[in-house]
Amino acid sequence: EGLQYRTDIAADAERSIAQLKKWGYLPQENLLRRAVG
């Protein structure tokens, strides 16, 4: 169950990142990736 919870959070994060990219808020994806993981 814990793993499923983490997967849901990861999916939400991916959607959020996609939205931000669409709006032009994330020009530096590598920087974000380093910060996240």
GROMACS .gro file of C-alpha atoms in nm:
model
   37
    1GLU     CA    1   0.000   0.000   0.000
    2GLY     CA    2   0.286   0.235   0.081
    3LEU     CA    3   0.435   0.175  -0.262
    4GLN     CA    4   0.104   0.254  -0.433
    5TYR     CA    5   0.087   0.576  -0.233
    6ARG     CA    6   0.433   0.675  -0.352
    7THR     CA    7   0.337   0.592  -0.710
    8ASP     CA    8   0.032   0.818  -0.684
    9ILE     CA    9   0.249   1.102  -0.553
   10ALA     CA   10   0.496   1.052  -0.838
   11ALA     CA   11   0.211   1.058  -1.091
   12ASP     CA   12   0.075   1.380  -0.939
   13ALA     CA   13   0.422   1.533  -0.953
   14GLU     CA   14   0.457   1.439  -1.320
   15ARG     CA   15   0.121   1.604  -1.396
   16SER     CA   16   0.217   1.915  -1.202
   17ILE     CA   17   0.549   1.938  -1.387
   18ALA     CA   18   0.371   1.896  -1.720
   19GLN     CA   19   0.133   2.180  -1.629
   20LEU     CA   20   0.419   2.409  -1.524
   21LYS     CA   21   0.606   2.332  -1.846
   22LYS     CA   22   0.293   2.411  -2.044
   23TRP     CA   23   0.276   2.749  -1.873
   24GLY     CA   24   0.647   2.806  -1.927
   25TYR     CA   25   0.754   2.798  -1.563
   26LEU     CA   26   1.013   2.520  -1.596
   27PRO     CA   27   1.284   2.609  -1.847
   28GLN     CA   28   1.550   2.418  -1.650
   29GLU     CA   29   1.430   2.061  -1.609
   30ASN     CA   30   1.774   1.928  -1.514
   31LEU     CA   31   1.792   2.162  -1.216
   32LEU     CA   32   1.454   2.037  -1.095
   33ARG     CA   33   1.554   1.674  -1.142
   34ARG     CA   34   1.869   1.727  -0.934
   35ALA     CA   35   1.663   1.887  -0.658
   36VAL     CA   36   1.402   1.610  -0.657
   37GLY     CA   37   1.623   1.307  -0.687
   0.00000   0.00000   0.00000
